[in-house]
Structure formats: C-alpha cells, structure tokens
Amino acid sequence: SLLYPYGPDKGDQTNPKNDDGTSERITLSVPFTFYGKTHEALFVNNNGVISFNDPVRQYTADPFPLADGRTFVAPYWADVDNVQGGDIFYRQTSDPALLADITQDINQYFPKTSFTATWAFVATWDHVAYYGSKSTKGNTFQAVLTTDSKTFFIILNYWDIQWTTGAASDGDAETGLGGIPAHVALTNYPQIFQAGFNSGDDTNFYNIPGSQTDAIINITATSNVNVPGRWVFRVDNFQVKDVDPPQLNDNDCWL
C-alpha cells in the first residue's frame, strides 16, 4: 500500500467524533523544524490540517499565503465530518520497521541527502466523510513528519480521494463536489496546504498544484517523486520540485 501502517493495532490514538474537531495538544518527543522554526507540539485537526501553534477548526479553506500568522500543513483542507463516517488516527513513533521503510523512501527521492529516520509522526484520515453528506463517499490520506534530528521531511500520501467539498462550502450533498474545493498546501504563515504548507510569515508557503480547483479530486494520480499519490518535501530548508498540475478527466463531472 502507498500508506504507511496505521490504526489502533499500530498504537494510534483516535480523534473524537466531532464535526470540525481536533486532537488534544500533542507534545512531540522530538522537536520538529518547519520553515526554519522549531516546534515542540502540534494538533491533528479533523478538517485535514496539522497545525503547530493552535487548533484549526475552520472548514472552508482560505487561499495561501495566509495573513494571520498560522503555521501548518494541510494534507487536504476541507470540511471533514467524522461523525458522518471515517476516523482520524495519529501516533509518534520510533518503530524500527517503519523508520527503515521511511529511510529507504527518503533516500530514493533525495539521493543527495544521507538520511536515517530516527522518529516519525503519522496522521491518517481513514475514509472520512464530508459535512452534509448524503452518500457513502470517503477520503483516505496520510501525512508523515520525519527527521534524523538534522534534516526534516514531510510525506503526503493520497490513497483514495472521492470528494472535494462539504455542503457548508457550497458542495453538493449527493456528490461531494463543486463549491470551494479542498486546499492542499504547506504554510508557515500565509501559506498552507489546501493541500500545501504555510509558514506563517506571508512569504514562505507552497500550494500543491490543483489546490482549490476541481482537479484536486485527481491528486491520487499526481506526485513530485514519481510515485502516484505521494508528495515529499524537505521542510527545514524548504525545497520543492516543479510538477505539472492535475487535470480533469473526461469522465469527471462538476457542478
């Protein structure tokens, strides 16, 4: 599977069933450096965001960069409702078998970096439903933070993406499409994963191509490391490879 192992049998914690909910504040056993800033805790938010400073309950994604100082990773920022269906799991781990797999993958994707993972944080959204759903559609995706205490990476895995938008974001309750689609991004301040990253400084951010467009439904076919459905970034000194955005297929239907 594209996903690293997850679930209660792997020692994962589970977020409460709560629309727009979040985990408790999670103290990291290994501080994580993101866009040059070191963080000692994070939150796993139901709506597809890992945040470093404060929980994020917002369900309709804002475009990056953000202007309010929030620092977070958005594997798939959209209106998840785990009351309707699905689970959000997370754990931090030093399991040798998992770290060996992560080490092998990182060294394959970044051959000029000699990397041996010593810690990982794995968050998985497992077949999660959308707010207002009148269907059985669910999204399954995963974010992995990892380090050797010198270099820091984030791996994003997209296994099954069936919807883009909750009903409160003008999505169709029957299809989970239309309205304001999910955002995948990385941000340190005004940039975030809708999917993406936001660093919190209005300068450093990255949006995965296709974010907040209908084409994000096809993120399982895209990659920056030649593995469909997987995106990998070095995030202490942020590095990204240019890629083509996802495209709509002829059989994709939009409202």
PDB file of N, CA and C in Angstrom, residues 60-64 77 179-184 194-195 207-216:
ATOM      1  N   THR A  60     -13.846  25.769   5.623  1.00  0.00           N
ATOM      2  CA  THR A  60     -13.647  26.214   4.244  1.00  0.00           C
ATOM      3  C   THR A  60     -12.258  26.809   4.132  1.00  0.00           C
ATOM      4  N   ALA A  61     -11.443  26.258   3.231  1.00  0.00           N
ATOM      5  CA  ALA A  61     -10.041  26.664   3.140  1.00  0.00           C
ATOM      6  C   ALA A  61      -9.891  28.073   2.596  1.00  0.00           C
ATOM      7  N   ASP A  62      -8.949  28.842   3.166  1.00  0.00           N
ATOM      8  CA  ASP A  62      -8.538  30.120   2.620  1.00  0.00           C
ATOM      9  C   ASP A  62      -7.350  29.903   1.694  1.00  0.00           C
ATOM     10  N   PRO A  63      -7.218  30.723   0.639  1.00  0.00           N
ATOM     11  CA  PRO A  63      -6.055  30.588  -0.245  1.00  0.00           C
ATOM     12  C   PRO A  63      -4.784  31.032   0.452  1.00  0.00           C
ATOM     13  N   PHE A  64      -3.658  30.413   0.068  1.00  0.00           N
ATOM     14  CA  PHE A  64      -2.366  30.816   0.620  1.00  0.00           C
ATOM     15  C   PHE A  64      -1.735  31.859  -0.270  1.00  0.00           C
ATOM     16  N   TRP A  77      -7.191  20.154   3.167  1.00  0.00           N
ATOM     17  CA  TRP A  77      -8.002  21.045   3.991  1.00  0.00           C
ATOM     18  C   TRP A  77      -9.395  21.168   3.382  1.00  0.00           C
ATOM     19  N   GLY A 179     -18.666  23.838  -5.384  1.00  0.00           N
ATOM     20  CA  GLY A 179     -18.368  24.793  -4.319  1.00  0.00           C
ATOM     21  C   GLY A 179     -16.909  25.206  -4.278  1.00  0.00           C
ATOM     22  N   ILE A 180     -16.360  25.315  -3.057  1.00  0.00           N
ATOM     23  CA  ILE A 180     -14.955  25.695  -2.858  1.00  0.00           C
ATOM     24  C   ILE A 180     -14.176  24.435  -2.536  1.00  0.00           C
ATOM     25  N   PRO A 181     -13.441  23.871  -3.509  1.00  0.00           N
ATOM     26  CA  PRO A 181     -12.781  22.579  -3.310  1.00  0.00           C
ATOM     27  C   PRO A 181     -11.671  22.641  -2.267  1.00  0.00           C
ATOM     28  N   ALA A 182     -11.215  21.448  -1.884  1.00  0.00           N
ATOM     29  CA  ALA A 182     -10.166  21.312  -0.871  1.00  0.00           C
ATOM     30  C   ALA A 182      -8.887  22.022  -1.285  1.00  0.00           C
ATOM     31  N   HIS A 183      -8.122  22.399  -0.271  1.00  0.00           N
ATOM     32  CA  HIS A 183      -6.832  23.060  -0.475  1.00  0.00           C
ATOM     33  C   HIS A 183      -5.751  22.154   0.097  1.00  0.00           C
ATOM     34  N   VAL A 184      -4.701  21.938  -0.698  1.00  0.00           N
ATOM     35  CA  VAL A 184      -3.559  21.142  -0.261  1.00  0.00           C
ATOM     36  C   VAL A 184      -2.345  22.044  -0.300  1.00  0.00           C
ATOM     37  N   GLN A 194      -3.696  23.259   1.157  1.00  0.00           N
ATOM     38  CA  GLN A 194      -5.124  23.042   0.935  1.00  0.00           C
ATOM     39  C   GLN A 194      -5.267  21.844   0.035  1.00  0.00           C
ATOM     40  N   ALA A 195      -4.287  21.289  -0.616  1.00  0.00           N
ATOM     41  CA  ALA A 195      -3.096  20.782   0.046  1.00  0.00           C
ATOM     42  C   ALA A 195      -1.925  21.753  -0.086  1.00  0.00           C
ATOM     43  N   ASN A 207       1.569  25.665  -2.350  1.00  0.00           N
ATOM     44  CA  ASN A 207       0.300  25.029  -2.659  1.00  0.00           C
ATOM     45  C   ASN A 207       0.544  23.895  -3.647  1.00  0.00           C
ATOM     46  N   ILE A 208       0.062  22.713  -3.340  1.00  0.00           N
ATOM     47  CA  ILE A 208       0.156  21.630  -4.307  1.00  0.00           C
ATOM     48  C   ILE A 208      -0.675  21.995  -5.533  1.00  0.00           C
ATOM     49  N   PRO A 209      -0.110  21.829  -6.729  1.00  0.00           N
ATOM     50  CA  PRO A 209      -0.855  22.178  -7.937  1.00  0.00           C
ATOM     51  C   PRO A 209      -2.238  21.532  -7.964  1.00  0.00           C
ATOM     52  N   GLY A 210      -3.243  22.340  -8.331  1.00  0.00           N
ATOM     53  CA  GLY A 210      -4.621  21.859  -8.369  1.00  0.00           C
ATOM     54  C   GLY A 210      -5.418  22.200  -7.133  1.00  0.00           C
ATOM     55  N   SER A 211      -4.735  22.711  -6.081  1.00  0.00           N
ATOM     56  CA  SER A 211      -5.456  23.061  -4.860  1.00  0.00           C
ATOM     57  C   SER A 211      -6.536  24.091  -5.133  1.00  0.00           C
ATOM     58  N   GLN A 212      -7.665  23.899  -4.460  1.00  0.00           N
ATOM     59  CA  GLN A 212      -8.833  24.771  -4.575  1.00  0.00           C
ATOM     60  C   GLN A 212      -9.350  24.868  -6.018  1.00  0.00           C
ATOM     61  N   THR A 213      -9.105  23.813  -6.799  1.00  0.00           N
ATOM     62  CA  THR A 213      -9.745  23.668  -8.103  1.00  0.00           C
ATOM     63  C   THR A 213     -10.399  22.290  -8.143  1.00  0.00           C
ATOM     64  N   ASP A 214     -11.296  22.095  -9.077  1.00  0.00           N
ATOM     65  CA  ASP A 214     -11.973  20.808  -9.201  1.00  0.00           C
ATOM     66  C   ASP A 214     -10.999  19.664  -9.445  1.00  0.00           C
ATOM     67  N   ALA A 215      -9.831  19.974 -10.053  1.00  0.00           N
ATOM     68  CA  ALA A 215      -8.877  18.932 -10.415  1.00  0.00           C
ATOM     69  C   ALA A 215      -8.221  18.274  -9.209  1.00  0.00           C
ATOM     70  N   ILE A 216      -8.387  18.833  -8.005  1.00  0.00           N
ATOM     71  CA  ILE A 216      -7.751  18.237  -6.826  1.00  0.00           C
ATOM     72  C   ILE A 216      -8.301  16.835  -6.562  1.00  0.00           C
TER      73      ILE A 216
END
